[in-house]
PDB file of C-alpha atoms in Angstrom:
ATOM      1  CA  GLU A   1     108.965  97.996 104.190  1.00 67.00           C
ATOM      2  CA  ALA A   2     108.726 101.470 105.741  1.00 82.00           C
ATOM      3  CA  GLY A   3     106.256 103.868 104.120  1.00 93.00           C
ATOM      4  CA  VAL A   4     106.690 107.359 102.791  1.00 96.00           C
ATOM      5  CA  VAL A   5     107.747 109.383 106.172  1.00 96.00           C
ATOM      6  CA  GLN A   6     107.237 112.839 106.708  1.00 97.00           C
ATOM      7  CA  SER A   7     108.066 115.262 109.386  1.00 96.00           C
ATOM      8  CA  PRO A   8     106.711 117.372 111.157  1.00 97.00           C
ATOM      9  CA  ARG A   9     103.232 115.736 111.372  1.00 95.00           C
ATOM     10  CA  TYR A  10     101.985 119.346 112.385  1.00 96.00           C
ATOM     11  CA  LYS A  11     103.160 122.748 112.286  1.00 97.00           C
ATOM     12  CA  ILE A  12     101.687 125.962 113.500  1.00 98.00           C
ATOM     13  CA  ILE A  13     103.467 129.043 112.410  1.00 97.00           C
ATOM     14  CA  GLU A  14     102.579 133.016 112.340  1.00 97.00           C
ATOM     15  CA  LYS A  15     102.292 134.591 108.795  1.00 95.00           C
ATOM     16  CA  LYS A  16     105.516 135.889 107.135  1.00 96.00           C
ATOM     17  CA  GLN A  17     107.549 133.160 108.953  1.00 97.00           C
ATOM     18  CA  PRO A  18     109.370 130.206 107.079  1.00 97.00           C
ATOM     19  CA  VAL A  19     108.680 126.894 107.038  1.00 98.00           C
ATOM     20  CA  ALA A  20     109.967 123.316 105.770  1.00 98.00           C
ATOM     21  CA  PHE A  21     108.736 120.050 105.505  1.00 97.00           C
ATOM     22  CA  TRP A  22     110.783 117.270 104.992  1.00 97.00           C
ATOM     23  CA  CYS A  23     109.955 113.898 103.245  1.00 97.00           C
ATOM     24  CA  ASN A  24     111.646 110.703 102.794  1.00 96.00           C
ATOM     25  CA  PRO A  25     110.457 108.013 100.132  1.00 96.00           C
ATOM     26  CA  ILE A  26     109.962 104.629  99.933  1.00 95.00           C
ATOM     27  CA  SER A  27     113.190 102.954  99.412  1.00 93.00           C
ATOM     28  CA  GLY A  28     113.905 102.129  95.403  1.00 92.00           C
ATOM     29  CA  HIS A  29     111.275 104.895  94.587  1.00 93.00           C
ATOM     30  CA  ASN A  30     112.564 107.186  92.099  1.00 92.00           C
ATOM     31  CA  THR A  31     109.680 109.418  91.254  1.00 93.00           C
ATOM     32  CA  LEU A  32     108.676 112.105  94.463  1.00 95.00           C
ATOM     33  CA  TYR A  33     105.837 114.264  94.574  1.00 96.00           C
ATOM     34  CA  TRP A  34     104.812 116.874  96.821  1.00 97.00           C
ATOM     35  CA  TYR A  35     101.006 117.714  96.870  1.00 96.00           C
ATOM     36  CA  LEU A  36      98.768 120.202  98.612  1.00 97.00           C
ATOM     37  CA  GLN A  37      95.428 119.366 100.012  1.00 96.00           C
ATOM     38  CA  ASN A  38      92.959 122.078 101.187  1.00 95.00           C
ATOM     39  CA  LEU A  39      90.153 121.009 103.376  1.00 92.00           C
ATOM     40  CA  GLY A  40      87.254 119.186 101.524  1.00 90.00           C
ATOM     41  CA  GLN A  41      89.413 118.976  98.218  1.00 93.00           C
ATOM     42  CA  GLY A  42      91.661 116.418  96.584  1.00 94.00           C
ATOM     43  CA  PRO A  43      95.333 116.763  96.430  1.00 95.00           C
ATOM     44  CA  GLU A  44      96.636 119.114  94.272  1.00 95.00           C
ATOM     45  CA  LEU A  45     100.591 118.532  92.297  1.00 94.00           C
ATOM     46  CA  LEU A  46     102.744 120.878  93.264  1.00 96.00           C
ATOM     47  CA  ILE A  47     106.005 119.618  92.404  1.00 96.00           C
ATOM     48  CA  ARG A  48     107.434 116.168  90.810  1.00 94.00           C
ATOM     49  CA  TYR A  49     110.869 114.631  90.913  1.00 94.00           C
ATOM     50  CA  GLU A  50     112.593 112.153  88.938  1.00 92.00           C
ATOM     51  CA  ASN A  51     115.718 111.188  90.967  1.00 91.00           C
ATOM     52  CA  GLU A  52     116.840 114.839  91.635  1.00 91.00           C
ATOM     53  CA  GLU A  53     115.408 116.666  88.786  1.00 91.00           C
ATOM     54  CA  ALA A  54     112.237 118.604  89.096  1.00 92.00           C
ATOM     55  CA  VAL A  55     110.386 117.735  86.001  1.00 90.00           C
ATOM     56  CA  ASP A  56     107.071 119.284  86.829  1.00 90.00           C
ATOM     57  CA  ASP A  57     107.108 122.207  89.033  1.00 91.00           C
ATOM     58  CA  SER A  58     104.306 124.302  87.035  1.00 89.00           C
ATOM     59  CA  GLN A  59     101.994 124.453  89.645  1.00 91.00           C
ATOM     60  CA  LEU A  60     104.518 125.464  92.435  1.00 93.00           C
ATOM     61  CA  PRO A  61     104.235 129.136  93.347  1.00 92.00           C
ATOM     62  CA  LYS A  62     107.949 130.081  92.764  1.00 91.00           C
ATOM     63  CA  ASP A  63     107.875 133.566  94.624  1.00 94.00           C
ATOM     64  CA  ARG A  64     107.678 131.958  98.098  1.00 96.00           C
ATOM     65  CA  PHE A  65     107.724 128.110  97.214  1.00 96.00           C
ATOM     66  CA  SER A  66     111.057 126.188  96.915  1.00 96.00           C
ATOM     67  CA  ALA A  67     111.694 122.525  96.777  1.00 97.00           C
ATOM     68  CA  GLU A  68     114.882 120.305  96.721  1.00 95.00           C
ATOM     69  CA  ARG A  69     115.974 116.456  96.343  1.00 95.00           C
ATOM     70  CA  LEU A  70     119.703 117.066  96.664  1.00 82.00           C
ATOM     71  CA  LYS A  71     120.830 113.212  96.548  1.00 85.00           C
ATOM     72  CA  GLY A  72     117.622 111.652  94.683  1.00 83.00           C
ATOM     73  CA  VAL A  73     116.437 110.817  98.153  1.00 92.00           C
ATOM     74  CA  ASP A  74     114.890 112.933 100.732  1.00 96.00           C
ATOM     75  CA  SER A  75     113.432 116.094  99.905  1.00 97.00           C
ATOM     76  CA  THR A  76     112.327 119.553 101.424  1.00 97.00           C
ATOM     77  CA  LEU A  77     109.592 121.954 100.603  1.00 98.00           C
ATOM     78  CA  LYS A  78     109.878 125.419 102.117  1.00 97.00           C
ATOM     79  CA  ILE A  79     107.919 128.335 101.797  1.00 97.00           C
ATOM     80  CA  GLN A  80     108.960 131.971 102.871  1.00 96.00           C
ATOM     81  CA  PRO A  81     107.270 133.620 103.880  1.00 96.00           C
ATOM     82  CA  ALA A  82     104.311 131.728 104.707  1.00 96.00           C
ATOM     83  CA  GLU A  83     100.554 133.527 104.083  1.00 96.00           C
ATOM     84  CA  LEU A  84      97.496 132.706 105.768  1.00 96.00           C
ATOM     85  CA  GLY A  85      96.363 131.090 102.517  1.00 95.00           C
ATOM     86  CA  ASP A  86      99.051 128.556 102.846  1.00 97.00           C
ATOM     87  CA  SER A  87      97.157 126.475 105.637  1.00 97.00           C
ATOM     88  CA  ALA A  88      96.528 122.962 104.311  1.00 97.00           C
ATOM     89  CA  VAL A  89      98.021 119.615 104.298  1.00 97.00           C
ATOM     90  CA  TYR A  90     101.479 119.036 102.563  1.00 98.00           C
ATOM     91  CA  LEU A  91     101.330 115.555 101.242  1.00 97.00           C
ATOM     92  CA  CYS A  92     104.454 113.854 100.289  1.00 97.00           C
ATOM     93  CA  ALA A  93     104.269 110.761  97.788  1.00 95.00           C
ATOM     94  CA  SER A  94     106.454 108.292  95.906  1.00 94.00           C
ATOM     95  CA  SER A  95     106.493 105.709  93.025  1.00 92.00           C
ATOM     96  CA  LEU A  96     108.847 103.464  91.291  1.00 89.00           C
ATOM     97  CA  ASN A  97     108.564 105.801  88.348  1.00 81.00           C
ATOM     98  CA  SER A  98     106.041 108.115  86.823  1.00 76.00           C
ATOM     99  CA  PHE A  99     103.454 105.390  85.571  1.00 76.00           C
ATOM    100  CA  ASN A 100     103.196 103.306  88.842  1.00 82.00           C
ATOM    101  CA  GLU A 101     100.806 103.899  91.873  1.00 87.00           C
ATOM    102  CA  GLN A 102     102.006 106.408  94.090  1.00 91.00           C
ATOM    103  CA  PHE A 103     102.149 105.840  97.707  1.00 93.00           C
ATOM    104  CA  PHE A 104     101.420 108.628 100.343  1.00 95.00           C
ATOM    105  CA  GLY A 105     102.884 109.742 103.529  1.00 95.00           C
ATOM    106  CA  PRO A 106     100.862 110.682 106.454  1.00 94.00           C
ATOM    107  CA  GLY A 107     101.230 114.400 105.518  1.00 95.00           C
ATOM    108  CA  THR A 108     102.255 117.831 107.232  1.00 97.00           C
ATOM    109  CA  ARG A 109      99.375 119.823 108.790  1.00 96.00           C
ATOM    110  CA  LEU A 110     100.357 123.498 108.568  1.00 97.00           C
ATOM    111  CA  THR A 111      98.430 126.120 110.511  1.00 97.00           C
ATOM    112  CA  VAL A 112      99.298 129.650 109.765  1.00 97.00           C
ATOM    113  CA  LEU A 113      98.255 132.480 112.162  1.00 96.00           C
TER     114      LEU A 113
ATOM    115  CA  ALA B   1      93.165 118.858  79.593  1.00 79.00           C
ATOM    116  CA  GLN B   2      92.395 116.106  82.398  1.00 88.00           C
ATOM    117  CA  LYS B   3      89.495 116.273  84.837  1.00 94.00           C
ATOM    118  CA  VAL B   4      87.703 113.932  87.257  1.00 97.00           C
ATOM    119  CA  THR B   5      84.379 114.807  88.841  1.00 97.00           C
ATOM    120  CA  GLN B   6      83.164 112.844  91.883  1.00 97.00           C
ATOM    121  CA  ALA B   7      79.398 114.263  92.440  1.00 94.00           C
ATOM    122  CA  GLN B   8      78.436 112.357  95.415  1.00 97.00           C
ATOM    123  CA  THR B   9      79.860 114.700  98.007  1.00 96.00           C
ATOM    124  CA  GLU B  10      78.808 112.627 100.726  1.00 97.00           C
ATOM    125  CA  ILE B  11      77.115 109.171 101.179  1.00 97.00           C
ATOM    126  CA  SER B  12      75.569 107.764 104.455  1.00 97.00           C
ATOM    127  CA  VAL B  13      74.449 104.077 104.709  1.00 97.00           C
ATOM    128  CA  VAL B  14      73.623 101.608 107.291  1.00 97.00           C
ATOM    129  CA  GLU B  15      76.244  98.840 107.936  1.00 97.00           C
ATOM    130  CA  LYS B  16      75.976  95.621 105.410  1.00 97.00           C
ATOM    131  CA  GLU B  17      74.212  97.740 102.720  1.00 97.00           C
ATOM    132  CA  ASP B  18      75.915  97.781  99.430  1.00 97.00           C
ATOM    133  CA  VAL B  19      77.322 101.408  98.399  1.00 98.00           C
ATOM    134  CA  THR B  20      78.628 102.715  94.837  1.00 98.00           C
ATOM    135  CA  LEU B  21      81.024 105.914  94.435  1.00 98.00           C
ATOM    136  CA  ASP B  22      80.824 107.252  91.218  1.00 98.00           C
ATOM    137  CA  CYS B  23      83.600 108.783  89.271  1.00 98.00           C
ATOM    138  CA  VAL B  24      83.827 110.288  85.764  1.00 98.00           C
ATOM    139  CA  TYR B  25      86.775 111.438  83.900  1.00 97.00           C
ATOM    140  CA  GLU B  26      87.974 113.578  80.927  1.00 96.00           C
ATOM    141  CA  THR B  27      90.760 112.999  79.163  1.00 93.00           C
ATOM    142  CA  ARG B  28      92.144 113.343  75.394  1.00 90.00           C
ATOM    143  CA  ASP B  29      94.969 111.086  75.824  1.00 89.00           C
ATOM    144  CA  THR B  30      94.413 107.514  74.690  1.00 90.00           C
ATOM    145  CA  THR B  31      96.693 105.870  77.143  1.00 90.00           C
ATOM    146  CA  TYR B  32      95.850 106.627  80.913  1.00 92.00           C
ATOM    147  CA  TYR B  33      95.724 105.317  84.262  1.00 92.00           C
ATOM    148  CA  LEU B  34      92.687 105.368  86.787  1.00 94.00           C
ATOM    149  CA  PHE B  35      92.955 105.006  90.314  1.00 94.00           C
ATOM    150  CA  TRP B  36      91.103 105.222  93.649  1.00 96.00           C
ATOM    151  CA  TYR B  37      92.280 106.079  96.930  1.00 96.00           C
ATOM    152  CA  LYS B  38      90.785 105.821 100.060  1.00 97.00           C
ATOM    153  CA  GLN B  39      91.472 108.672 103.041  1.00 96.00           C
ATOM    154  CA  PRO B  40      90.837 107.366 106.629  1.00 93.00           C
ATOM    155  CA  PRO B  41      90.453 109.671 109.723  1.00 89.00           C
ATOM    156  CA  SER B  42      94.119 109.390 109.858  1.00 86.00           C
ATOM    157  CA  GLY B  43      94.811 111.487 106.928  1.00 87.00           C
ATOM    158  CA  GLU B  44      97.016 108.768 104.972  1.00 89.00           C
ATOM    159  CA  LEU B  45      96.084 108.299 101.476  1.00 94.00           C
ATOM    160  CA  VAL B  46      95.616 104.332 100.892  1.00 94.00           C
ATOM    161  CA  PHE B  47      96.106 102.850  97.433  1.00 93.00           C
ATOM    162  CA  LEU B  48      93.220 100.817  96.156  1.00 95.00           C
ATOM    163  CA  ILE B  49      93.465 100.291  92.698  1.00 93.00           C
ATOM    164  CA  ARG B  50      95.271 100.967  89.371  1.00 91.00           C
ATOM    165  CA  ARG B  51      93.560 100.399  85.730  1.00 91.00           C
ATOM    166  CA  ASN B  52      94.746 101.378  82.394  1.00 90.00           C
ATOM    167  CA  SER B  53      92.826 102.382  79.530  1.00 92.00           C
ATOM    168  CA  PHE B  54      93.245  99.294  77.715  1.00 91.00           C
ATOM    169  CA  ASP B  55      92.117  97.151  80.508  1.00 88.00           C
ATOM    170  CA  GLU B  56      87.974  97.065  80.691  1.00 86.00           C
ATOM    171  CA  GLN B  57      87.669  94.247  82.570  1.00 85.00           C
ATOM    172  CA  ASN B  58      85.993  94.637  85.827  1.00 87.00           C
ATOM    173  CA  GLU B  59      87.871  94.217  89.126  1.00 88.00           C
ATOM    174  CA  ILE B  60      87.040  92.475  92.138  1.00 90.00           C
ATOM    175  CA  SER B  61      88.726  92.397  95.552  1.00 91.00           C
ATOM    176  CA  GLY B  62      86.935  90.835  98.386  1.00 94.00           C
ATOM    177  CA  ARG B  63      84.039  93.595  99.337  1.00 96.00           C
ATOM    178  CA  TYR B  64      85.332  95.639  96.474  1.00 96.00           C
ATOM    179  CA  SER B  65      84.761  95.960  93.009  1.00 96.00           C
ATOM    180  CA  TRP B  66      85.511  98.229  90.191  1.00 96.00           C
ATOM    181  CA  ASN B  67      83.547  98.957  86.765  1.00 95.00           C
ATOM    182  CA  PHE B  68      85.410 100.849  84.407  1.00 95.00           C
ATOM    183  CA  GLN B  69      83.204 101.806  81.118  1.00 94.00           C
ATOM    184  CA  LYS B  70      84.935 103.761  78.538  1.00 93.00           C
ATOM    185  CA  SER B  71      81.792 104.368  76.547  1.00 93.00           C
ATOM    186  CA  THR B  72      80.723 106.773  79.633  1.00 95.00           C
ATOM    187  CA  SER B  73      84.209 107.661  80.774  1.00 96.00           C
ATOM    188  CA  SER B  74      83.240 106.258  84.147  1.00 97.00           C
ATOM    189  CA  PHE B  75      85.364 104.182  86.852  1.00 97.00           C
ATOM    190  CA  ASN B  76      83.032 103.631  89.784  1.00 97.00           C
ATOM    191  CA  PHE B  77      83.744 101.789  93.066  1.00 97.00           C
ATOM    192  CA  THR B  78      81.098  99.629  94.670  1.00 97.00           C
ATOM    193  CA  ILE B  79      81.590  98.059  98.335  1.00 97.00           C
ATOM    194  CA  THR B  80      79.671  95.361  98.881  1.00 97.00           C
ATOM    195  CA  ALA B  81      78.127  94.609 102.657  1.00 97.00           C
ATOM    196  CA  SER B  82      79.714  97.803 104.060  1.00 97.00           C
ATOM    197  CA  GLN B  83      81.356  97.965 107.409  1.00 97.00           C
ATOM    198  CA  VAL B  84      82.018 100.705 109.604  1.00 96.00           C
ATOM    199  CA  VAL B  85      85.625 100.736 108.905  1.00 95.00           C
ATOM    200  CA  ASP B  86      85.127 101.806 105.370  1.00 97.00           C
ATOM    201  CA  SER B  87      84.299 104.947 106.517  1.00 97.00           C
ATOM    202  CA  ALA B  88      86.405 107.424 104.761  1.00 97.00           C
ATOM    203  CA  VAL B  89      86.993 110.032 102.114  1.00 97.00           C
ATOM    204  CA  TYR B  90      87.367 108.119  98.791  1.00 98.00           C
ATOM    205  CA  PHE B  91      88.998 110.074  95.641  1.00 98.00           C
ATOM    206  CA  CYS B  92      89.005 108.642  92.411  1.00 97.00           C
ATOM    207  CA  ALA B  93      92.173 110.152  89.969  1.00 95.00           C
ATOM    208  CA  LEU B  94      93.257 109.992  86.731  1.00 94.00           C
ATOM    209  CA  SER B  95      96.936 110.142  85.251  1.00 91.00           C
ATOM    210  CA  GLU B  96      97.407 110.621  81.575  1.00 87.00           C
ATOM    211  CA  LYS B  97     100.458 108.946  80.034  1.00 78.00           C
ATOM    212  CA  GLY B  98     101.822 112.412  78.767  1.00 68.00           C
ATOM    213  CA  ALA B  99     101.312 114.571  81.907  1.00 67.00           C
ATOM    214  CA  GLN B 100     102.540 111.736  83.874  1.00 75.00           C
ATOM    215  CA  LYS B 101     100.607 113.304  87.142  1.00 82.00           C
ATOM    216  CA  LEU B 102      97.894 112.130  89.114  1.00 89.00           C
ATOM    217  CA  VAL B 103      94.550 114.524  88.920  1.00 93.00           C
ATOM    218  CA  PHE B 104      92.119 113.678  91.572  1.00 95.00           C
ATOM    219  CA  GLY B 105      88.443 114.421  91.933  1.00 96.00           C
ATOM    220  CA  GLN B 106      86.921 116.394  94.970  1.00 96.00           C
ATOM    221  CA  GLY B 107      86.262 113.075  96.978  1.00 97.00           C
ATOM    222  CA  THR B 108      83.435 111.400  98.140  1.00 98.00           C
ATOM    223  CA  ARG B 109      83.009 111.303 102.171  1.00 97.00           C
ATOM    224  CA  LEU B 110      81.393 108.015 103.037  1.00 98.00           C
ATOM    225  CA  THR B 111      79.823 107.450 106.389  1.00 97.00           C
ATOM    226  CA  ILE B 112      78.870 103.722 107.410  1.00 97.00           C
ATOM    227  CA  ASN B 113      76.534 103.856 110.424  1.00 96.00           C
ATOM    228  CA  PRO B 114      76.255 100.751 113.090  1.00 94.00           C
TER     229      PRO B 114
END
């Protein structure tokens, strides 16, 4: 069974440019998460989806970050405009439901110059 | 509020030694779940174990074992006869039934030297 797929794996952009990350969860997993992981830190939740509904986006900086999961499967996380401090690894995870273990993708390492 | 503390930032041992990674958590919920994840140099977080708050039985899986003690709010992870392939960053995490989100500790970087 395929795991969580993310693309791109690496992205380098200049500040003020837009960037988008894509995630395809494990088939059948209703819950999808986006996390931010800074160097030397544990992941921090940005947003959680139950099917296509964003049920927890309290940690998402809504002035520049947006996310969508239109058909309850794939998801896209966007930053516009990117700032230097956004350099980090963006992780996508999925689970059968909110109480099950989460399975993580390989992440997208973003560098903002 | 939920919080996880992994006081050991880095641990370095020689292969075949036993090593224990500490995890202390804080929560007000009576129903919660505890997790351990491994993050090797490749970067992908690998799920190791999930325990619920009503099950304090220790768990053993091969060379890995976990000790859950509600009295001290700890969920420690022991690797027996460590191997070089065990080198990674290990994260402990907590999910409250109410919040339904994982809160991670800072991680412990484990290095196993040959």
